[in-house]
Short mmCIF file of C-alpha atoms in Angstrom, two decimals:
data_model
loop_
_atom_site.label_atom_id
_atom_site.label_comp_id
_atom_site.label_asym_id
_atom_site.label_seq_id
_atom_site.Cartn_x
_atom_site.Cartn_y
_atom_site.Cartn_z
CA UNK A 1 -12.20 -14.78 20.53
CA UNK A 2 -9.43 -17.21 20.32
CA UNK A 3 -9.02 -15.92 16.35
CA UNK A 4 -9.56 -12.50 17.26
CA UNK A 5 -6.52 -13.44 20.69
CA UNK A 6 -4.51 -14.13 17.10
CA UNK A 7 -6.02 -11.31 14.48
CA UNK A 8 -4.59 -8.65 16.50
CA UNK A 9 -1.36 -10.11 17.75
CA UNK A 10 -0.45 -11.32 13.75
CA UNK A 11 -1.39 -6.87 14.16
CA UNK A 12 0.74 -5.88 16.99
CA UNK A 13 4.03 -8.54 14.92
CA UNK A 14 3.28 -6.84 11.11
CA UNK A 15 3.31 -3.08 12.54
CA UNK A 16 5.69 -3.49 14.97
CA UNK A 17 7.79 -5.81 12.15
CA UNK A 18 6.86 -3.07 9.45
CA UNK A 19 8.08 -0.26 10.93
CA UNK A 20 11.34 -2.13 11.95
CA UNK A 21 11.88 -3.32 8.68
CA UNK A 22 11.57 0.03 6.54
CA UNK A 23 13.90 1.87 8.46
CA UNK A 24 16.39 -0.89 7.63
CA UNK A 25 14.99 -0.77 3.87
CA UNK A 26 15.83 3.95 3.82
CA UNK A 27 18.90 3.50 5.54
CA UNK A 28 19.94 1.24 2.58
CA UNK A 29 18.90 3.19 -0.05
CA UNK A 30 19.91 6.78 1.18
CA UNK A 31 23.26 5.23 1.62
CA UNK A 32 22.80 3.88 -1.72
CA UNK A 33 21.29 7.02 -3.18
CA UNK A 34 25.69 7.83 -1.93
CA UNK A 35 27.22 6.46 -4.58
CA UNK A 36 25.70 7.75 -7.28
CA UNK A 37 28.42 10.64 -7.93
CA UNK A 38 30.99 8.57 -6.53
CA UNK A 39 31.47 4.59 -7.25
CA UNK A 40 31.69 2.73 -3.84
CA UNK A 41 34.16 0.54 -3.38
CA UNK A 42 35.17 -2.69 -3.05
CA UNK A 43 34.04 -2.09 1.18
CA UNK A 44 31.14 -0.16 0.15
CA UNK A 45 29.28 -2.95 -1.61
CA UNK A 46 30.40 -5.81 1.42
CA UNK A 47 28.99 -3.34 3.52
CA UNK A 48 25.24 -2.98 1.54
CA UNK A 49 25.81 -6.77 0.60
CA UNK A 50 25.98 -7.53 4.46
CA UNK A 51 22.82 -5.32 5.43
CA UNK A 52 21.27 -6.75 2.98
CA UNK A 53 20.97 -9.66 3.37
CA UNK A 54 20.04 -8.89 6.79
CA UNK A 55 17.74 -7.39 6.08
CA UNK A 56 16.90 -10.31 3.20
CA UNK A 57 16.77 -13.07 6.25
CA UNK A 58 14.03 -10.36 8.45
CA UNK A 59 11.78 -10.85 5.80
CA UNK A 60 12.43 -14.04 5.67
CA UNK A 61 12.26 -15.43 8.89
CA UNK A 62 9.08 -12.82 9.13
CA UNK A 63 6.87 -14.07 6.43
CA UNK A 64 4.75 -16.32 7.66
CA UNK A 65 3.26 -14.20 9.73
CA UNK A 66 3.08 -11.35 7.39
CA UNK A 67 -0.40 -10.50 5.81
CA UNK A 68 0.17 -11.47 2.31
CA UNK A 69 -0.27 -8.24 0.38
CA UNK A 70 3.08 -7.02 2.87
CA UNK A 71 5.30 -10.40 1.83
CA UNK A 72 4.32 -8.84 -2.06
CA UNK A 73 5.21 -4.79 -1.81
CA UNK A 74 8.73 -6.23 0.62
CA UNK A 75 10.10 -9.17 -1.18
CA UNK A 76 9.30 -6.33 -4.06
CA UNK A 77 11.90 -3.75 -2.03
CA UNK A 78 13.88 -6.45 -1.42
CA UNK A 79 14.76 -7.69 -4.63
CA UNK A 80 14.79 -3.23 -5.98
CA UNK A 81 17.81 -2.82 -3.64
CA UNK A 82 19.65 -6.71 -4.58
CA UNK A 83 19.62 -5.15 -8.13
CA UNK A 84 21.74 -2.22 -7.76
CA UNK A 85 23.29 -3.63 -5.35
CA UNK A 86 24.78 -6.28 -7.46
CA UNK A 87 24.83 -3.45 -10.71
CA UNK A 88 27.83 -1.93 -8.83
CA UNK A 89 29.46 -5.64 -7.99
CA UNK A 90 29.06 -6.17 -11.38
CA UNK A 91 30.80 -2.19 -12.65
CA UNK A 92 33.60 -2.33 -10.01
CA UNK A 93 34.74 -5.87 -11.68
CA UNK A 94 37.77 -5.66 -13.73
CA UNK A 95 37.36 -5.53 -17.22
CA UNK A 96 39.17 -8.89 -19.47
CA UNK A 97 41.73 -8.33 -21.95
CA UNK A 98 40.50 -10.09 -24.40
CA UNK A 99 41.94 -13.61 -25.55
CA UNK A 100 42.04 -16.47 -27.99
CA UNK A 101 41.05 -19.21 -26.61
CA UNK A 102 41.21 -22.60 -26.93
CA UNK A 103 38.23 -25.06 -27.60
CA UNK A 104 38.04 -27.50 -24.56
CA UNK A 105 36.46 -30.71 -25.08
CA UNK A 106 33.99 -32.14 -23.19
CA UNK A 107 34.40 -34.97 -21.84
CA UNK A 108 32.28 -37.05 -22.56
CA UNK A 109 31.98 -38.82 -19.35
CA UNK A 110 31.98 -36.38 -17.12
CA UNK A 111 28.44 -35.98 -15.13
CA UNK A 112 25.70 -33.30 -15.91
CA UNK A 113 26.56 -30.29 -13.98
CA UNK A 114 23.51 -30.32 -10.62
CA UNK A 115 21.76 -27.65 -10.72
CA UNK A 116 21.47 -24.63 -8.01
CA UNK A 117 18.36 -24.56 -5.60
CA UNK A 118 19.58 -22.23 -3.81
CA UNK A 119 16.90 -18.96 -3.20
CA UNK A 120 18.42 -15.67 -4.52
CA UNK A 121 18.93 -13.11 -2.31
CA UNK A 122 14.88 -11.82 -0.47
CA UNK A 123 13.27 -15.00 -2.28
CA UNK A 124 10.66 -16.16 -0.25
CA UNK A 125 10.15 -19.44 -1.03
CA UNK A 126 6.49 -21.45 0.58
CA UNK A 127 5.73 -25.41 0.38
CA UNK A 128 4.60 -26.74 -3.30
CA UNK A 129 6.29 -23.18 -4.71
CA UNK A 130 10.47 -23.03 -7.02
CA UNK A 131 11.89 -20.43 -5.64
CA UNK A 132 11.85 -16.92 -6.51
CA UNK A 133 13.49 -16.59 -10.25
CA UNK A 134 13.02 -20.92 -11.15
CA UNK A 135 9.82 -23.24 -11.97
CA UNK A 136 9.48 -26.77 -11.73
CA UNK A 137 9.41 -26.41 -15.27
CA UNK A 138 12.73 -24.58 -15.74
CA UNK A 139 11.43 -21.01 -16.80
CA UNK A 140 12.02 -18.14 -14.90
CA UNK A 141 9.49 -16.61 -12.52
CA UNK A 142 9.90 -12.82 -11.75
CA UNK A 143 8.62 -11.65 -8.26
CA UNK A 144 5.01 -9.74 -8.82
CA UNK A 145 4.86 -6.10 -8.62
CA UNK A 146 3.10 -5.06 -6.30
CA UNK A 147 2.27 -1.88 -8.01
CA UNK A 148 1.17 -4.50 -11.07
CA UNK A 149 -1.11 -6.89 -9.13
CA UNK A 150 -4.24 -6.27 -10.79
CA UNK A 151 -7.56 -5.77 -7.93
CA UNK A 152 -9.39 -8.89 -5.96
CA UNK A 153 -11.58 -10.22 -7.21
CA UNK A 154 -15.19 -8.94 -5.53
CA UNK A 155 -17.29 -5.93 -6.01
CA UNK A 156 -16.00 -3.43 -7.98
CA UNK A 157 -16.70 0.30 -8.95
CA UNK A 158 -14.62 1.34 -11.42
CA UNK A 159 -13.78 3.42 -14.61
CA UNK A 160 -16.56 6.79 -13.88
CA UNK A 161 -16.35 10.24 -15.13
CA UNK A 162 -18.45 13.42 -13.38
CA UNK A 163 -21.07 11.12 -11.60
CA UNK A 164 -23.51 10.71 -7.81
CA UNK A 165 -22.14 6.13 -6.60
CA UNK A 166 -24.91 4.42 -4.54
CA UNK A 167 -25.05 1.02 -3.62
CA UNK A 168 -27.29 0.83 -7.19
CA UNK A 169 -24.38 0.84 -9.07
CA UNK A 170 -22.78 -2.12 -7.50
CA UNK A 171 -23.60 -5.61 -9.19
CA UNK A 172 -26.88 -6.95 -8.07
CA UNK A 173 -25.41 -10.49 -6.25
CA UNK A 174 -25.01 -7.99 -3.33
CA UNK A 175 -26.38 -9.25 -0.29
CA UNK A 176 -27.68 -8.52 3.12
CA UNK A 177 -25.07 -8.90 5.18
CA UNK A 178 -22.22 -9.79 3.50
CA UNK A 179 -19.15 -8.91 3.55
CA UNK A 180 -17.22 -9.55 0.54
CA UNK A 181 -14.08 -6.81 -0.63
CA UNK A 182 -14.59 -3.40 -2.63
CA UNK A 183 -12.09 -2.29 -5.51
CA UNK A 184 -12.70 1.39 -5.88
CA UNK A 185 -10.27 2.35 -8.79
CA UNK A 186 -10.14 4.77 -11.19
CA UNK A 187 -13.29 7.73 -10.77
CA UNK A 188 -12.90 10.91 -11.70
CA UNK A 189 -14.84 13.85 -10.71
CA UNK A 190 -16.98 11.22 -8.44
CA UNK A 191 -19.57 10.73 -4.98
CA UNK A 192 -19.64 7.97 -3.80
CA UNK A 193 -21.51 7.31 -1.44
CA UNK A 194 -21.98 3.62 0.28
CA UNK A 195 -22.81 4.76 3.47
CA UNK A 196 -25.27 2.09 6.00
CA UNK A 197 -28.79 0.90 3.78
CA UNK A 198 -30.88 -0.59 6.02
CA UNK A 199 -31.24 -3.16 3.64
CA UNK A 200 -28.15 -4.24 5.43
CA UNK A 201 -25.61 -3.91 2.63
CA UNK A 202 -22.64 -2.42 4.20
CA UNK A 203 -20.27 -4.21 5.16
CA UNK A 204 -16.43 -5.11 3.00
CA UNK A 205 -14.33 -7.43 4.34
CA UNK A 206 -11.08 -5.40 2.33
CA UNK A 207 -11.02 -1.92 0.74
CA UNK A 208 -9.31 -1.56 -2.29
CA UNK A 209 -8.74 2.22 -3.40
CA UNK A 210 -6.77 2.73 -6.54
CA UNK A 211 -6.56 5.96 -9.28
CA UNK A 212 -9.07 8.22 -7.81
CA UNK A 213 -9.08 12.22 -8.81
CA UNK A 214 -11.29 14.61 -7.91
CA UNK A 215 -13.14 12.63 -5.66
CA UNK A 216 -15.76 11.81 -3.01
CA UNK A 217 -16.22 8.78 -1.16
CA UNK A 218 -18.30 8.14 2.10
CA UNK A 219 -17.86 4.30 2.88
CA UNK A 220 -19.29 3.16 6.66
CA UNK A 221 -17.72 1.77 9.56
CA UNK A 222 -15.85 -1.55 8.35
CA UNK A 223 -13.39 -4.09 10.41
CA UNK A 224 -11.43 -5.41 7.78
CA UNK A 225 -8.35 -3.51 5.56
CA UNK A 226 -8.21 -0.48 3.64
CA UNK A 227 -5.02 -0.30 0.70
CA UNK A 228 -4.77 2.86 -0.71
CA UNK A 229 -2.81 3.04 -4.28
CA UNK A 230 -2.49 7.28 -6.33
CA UNK A 231 -5.17 9.01 -4.80
CA UNK A 232 -5.18 12.82 -6.31
CA UNK A 233 -7.13 15.41 -4.63
CA UNK A 234 -9.69 13.80 -2.58
CA UNK A 235 -11.94 13.17 -0.23
CA UNK A 236 -11.92 9.91 1.89
CA UNK A 237 -14.02 8.68 4.56
CA UNK A 238 -13.39 5.04 6.09
CA UNK A 239 -13.81 3.24 8.67
CA UNK A 240 -11.14 0.37 8.94
CA UNK A 241 -9.06 -1.69 11.36
CA UNK A 242 -5.81 -1.53 9.05
CA UNK A 243 -5.09 1.91 7.08
CA UNK A 244 -2.06 1.56 3.92
CA UNK A 245 -1.78 4.53 1.85
CA UNK A 246 1.19 4.96 -0.90
CA UNK A 247 1.48 7.31 -3.18
CA UNK A 248 -0.95 9.58 -2.69
CA UNK A 249 -1.47 13.24 -2.88
CA UNK A 250 -3.70 16.51 -1.74
CA UNK A 251 -6.17 14.01 0.41
CA UNK A 252 -7.98 14.46 3.77
CA UNK A 253 -9.46 11.43 5.69
CA UNK A 254 -12.03 11.28 7.65
CA UNK A 255 -10.90 8.24 9.79
CA UNK A 256 -12.22 5.53 12.48
CA UNK A 257 -9.54 3.15 13.17
CA UNK A 258 -8.75 0.97 15.97
CA UNK A 259 -4.39 0.99 15.00
CA UNK A 260 -2.31 3.44 13.14
CA UNK A 261 -2.91 4.43 9.76
CA UNK A 262 0.71 4.35 8.07
CA UNK A 263 1.29 6.58 4.20
CA UNK A 264 4.08 6.09 1.92
CA UNK A 265 5.33 8.54 -0.75
CA UNK A 266 2.79 10.40 0.31
CA UNK A 267 2.02 14.25 0.83
CA UNK A 268 -0.21 16.70 1.88
CA UNK A 269 -2.54 14.74 3.79
CA UNK A 270 -4.65 15.86 6.01
CA UNK A 271 -6.60 13.49 8.70
CA UNK A 272 -9.70 14.20 10.85
CA UNK A 273 -11.81 11.59 12.95
CA UNK A 274 -14.98 9.94 11.17
CA UNK A 275 -18.29 12.38 11.24
CA UNK A 276 -20.29 11.44 14.06
CA UNK A 277 -22.94 12.83 11.46
CA UNK A 278 -22.17 9.85 9.37
CA UNK A 279 -22.55 7.33 11.95
CA UNK A 280 -25.36 8.37 14.39
CA UNK A 281 -23.78 5.20 16.56
CA UNK A 282 -20.26 6.93 17.24
CA UNK A 283 -22.25 8.89 19.48
CA UNK A 284 -23.42 6.16 21.71
CA UNK A 285 -19.85 4.54 22.01
CA UNK A 286 -16.93 5.77 23.70
CA UNK A 287 -14.63 8.39 21.82
CA UNK A 288 -12.21 7.15 19.95
CA UNK A 289 -8.70 7.41 21.18
CA UNK A 290 -6.29 9.62 19.40
CA UNK A 291 -4.63 7.40 16.58
CA UNK A 292 -0.78 7.88 15.31
CA UNK A 293 0.22 8.28 11.68
CA UNK A 294 3.27 6.62 10.62
CA UNK A 295 4.59 8.00 7.70
CA UNK A 296 6.74 5.34 6.12
CA UNK A 297 8.86 8.14 3.57
CA UNK A 298 10.10 9.63 7.63
CA UNK A 299 11.10 7.71 9.74
CA UNK A 300 12.82 10.39 11.64
CA UNK A 301 12.12 12.35 14.90
CA UNK A 302 11.23 15.59 13.46
CA UNK A 303 7.90 15.19 12.14
CA UNK A 304 6.88 14.36 9.13
CA UNK A 305 6.19 17.29 6.87
CA UNK A 306 3.59 14.98 4.44
CA UNK A 307 0.26 15.15 6.88
CA UNK A 308 -1.51 17.25 9.49
CA UNK A 309 -4.75 17.19 11.30
CA UNK A 310 -7.26 19.10 9.10
CA UNK A 311 -7.82 22.37 10.99
CA UNK A 312 -5.83 21.52 14.02
CA UNK A 313 -7.32 18.48 15.68
CA UNK A 314 -9.09 15.45 14.63
CA UNK A 315 -12.24 16.42 16.01
CA UNK A 316 -12.95 18.73 13.31
CA UNK A 317 -15.15 18.25 11.44
CA UNK A 318 -16.58 20.32 8.82
CA UNK A 319 -17.90 19.06 5.56
CA UNK A 320 -21.18 20.12 4.18
CA UNK A 321 -21.30 15.91 3.96
CA UNK A 322 -23.33 15.70 0.64
CA UNK A 323 -25.71 13.25 1.50
CA UNK A 324 -28.03 13.14 -1.51
CA UNK A 325 -27.69 12.59 -4.87
CA UNK A 326 -27.26 14.22 -7.38
CA UNK A 327 -27.65 13.90 -10.94
CA UNK A 328 -27.10 17.82 -12.11
CA UNK A 329 -23.69 18.45 -14.07
CA UNK A 330 -23.51 21.79 -12.25
CA UNK A 331 -24.75 21.04 -9.26
CA UNK A 332 -21.91 18.17 -9.23
CA UNK A 333 -19.34 20.11 -9.60
CA UNK A 334 -20.53 22.57 -7.63
CA UNK A 335 -20.07 20.06 -4.80
CA UNK A 336 -16.57 18.92 -6.02
CA UNK A 337 -15.48 22.40 -5.36
CA UNK A 338 -16.83 23.26 -2.10
CA UNK A 339 -15.64 19.67 -0.98
CA UNK A 340 -12.03 18.80 -2.60
CA UNK A 341 -8.55 20.21 -0.47
CA UNK A 342 -8.09 21.49 -3.42
CA UNK A 343 -10.61 24.04 -5.24
CA UNK A 344 -9.58 24.09 -8.83
CA UNK A 345 -11.59 21.76 -9.78
CA UNK A 346 -13.27 22.14 -13.90
CA UNK A 347 -16.54 21.94 -14.10
#
């Protein structure tokens, strides 16, 4: 119980910090974008630097209470802003006129220069780790781009096209009642049915989805996190504790969740609650509290134009769910045309 309480406190803090951090980041990027046509003055640059320093410090202070994925993502965002501000600063420096300089002879008794140990602005330094941008061997170490971070080791379902995929397509190492990570990536025109099995195979500790197009995913209820990137024209049915979707478009999400789902750099996303027909146990539970979607690309008082509700309500359930395997190519194409948000799917 104590562990569960700690997890809840961490998630609550992470949500609150994320909303504040992304609002400050977007404000900074909006100010930077305003100087695209007219270069900033020195006072403008100092103002940007001050705001950036506050953003970086808030991230450093919160680092130990954030999930590692969020740390990498937010650090990369801060680093990107640093580079833009530094570019302004470099462009504003007066160009020196060329002049010959006398060669200075090094003093043979002068002590060697002391290397700076100050971490760059926005860098996260953890125990037994050198500041970002350096290492104990003196080699440059760039902060990993979260968009390029490889999928976690665990169960993988990837590189399929025009197939109906089930538990049988996952590694044979899956054992009943285990809860490994699941990575689903690089699928095109596929239906994935991983609904609970009678042998107990139904749990994932975390779900990672990336690079899907024209696909339908039927996934079980889980208590872990779901991180989704680069999904186009798909239907996702899943249950999770934490939902993050990035750089996706035209997706219908049927979701069972105990927190606020988050989207960023997305468009034409529609939400509804998890279909009770696919999880009969929901009929015996209290109705799910309506969830509120947070759009970090639209942190304003006005409604976000990037998402809506299916059929105008969360409880919409209008799909003929393909729970029976399909092997015929024409039947697969027909099912996808019926299910997908955009029906212009070629056979």
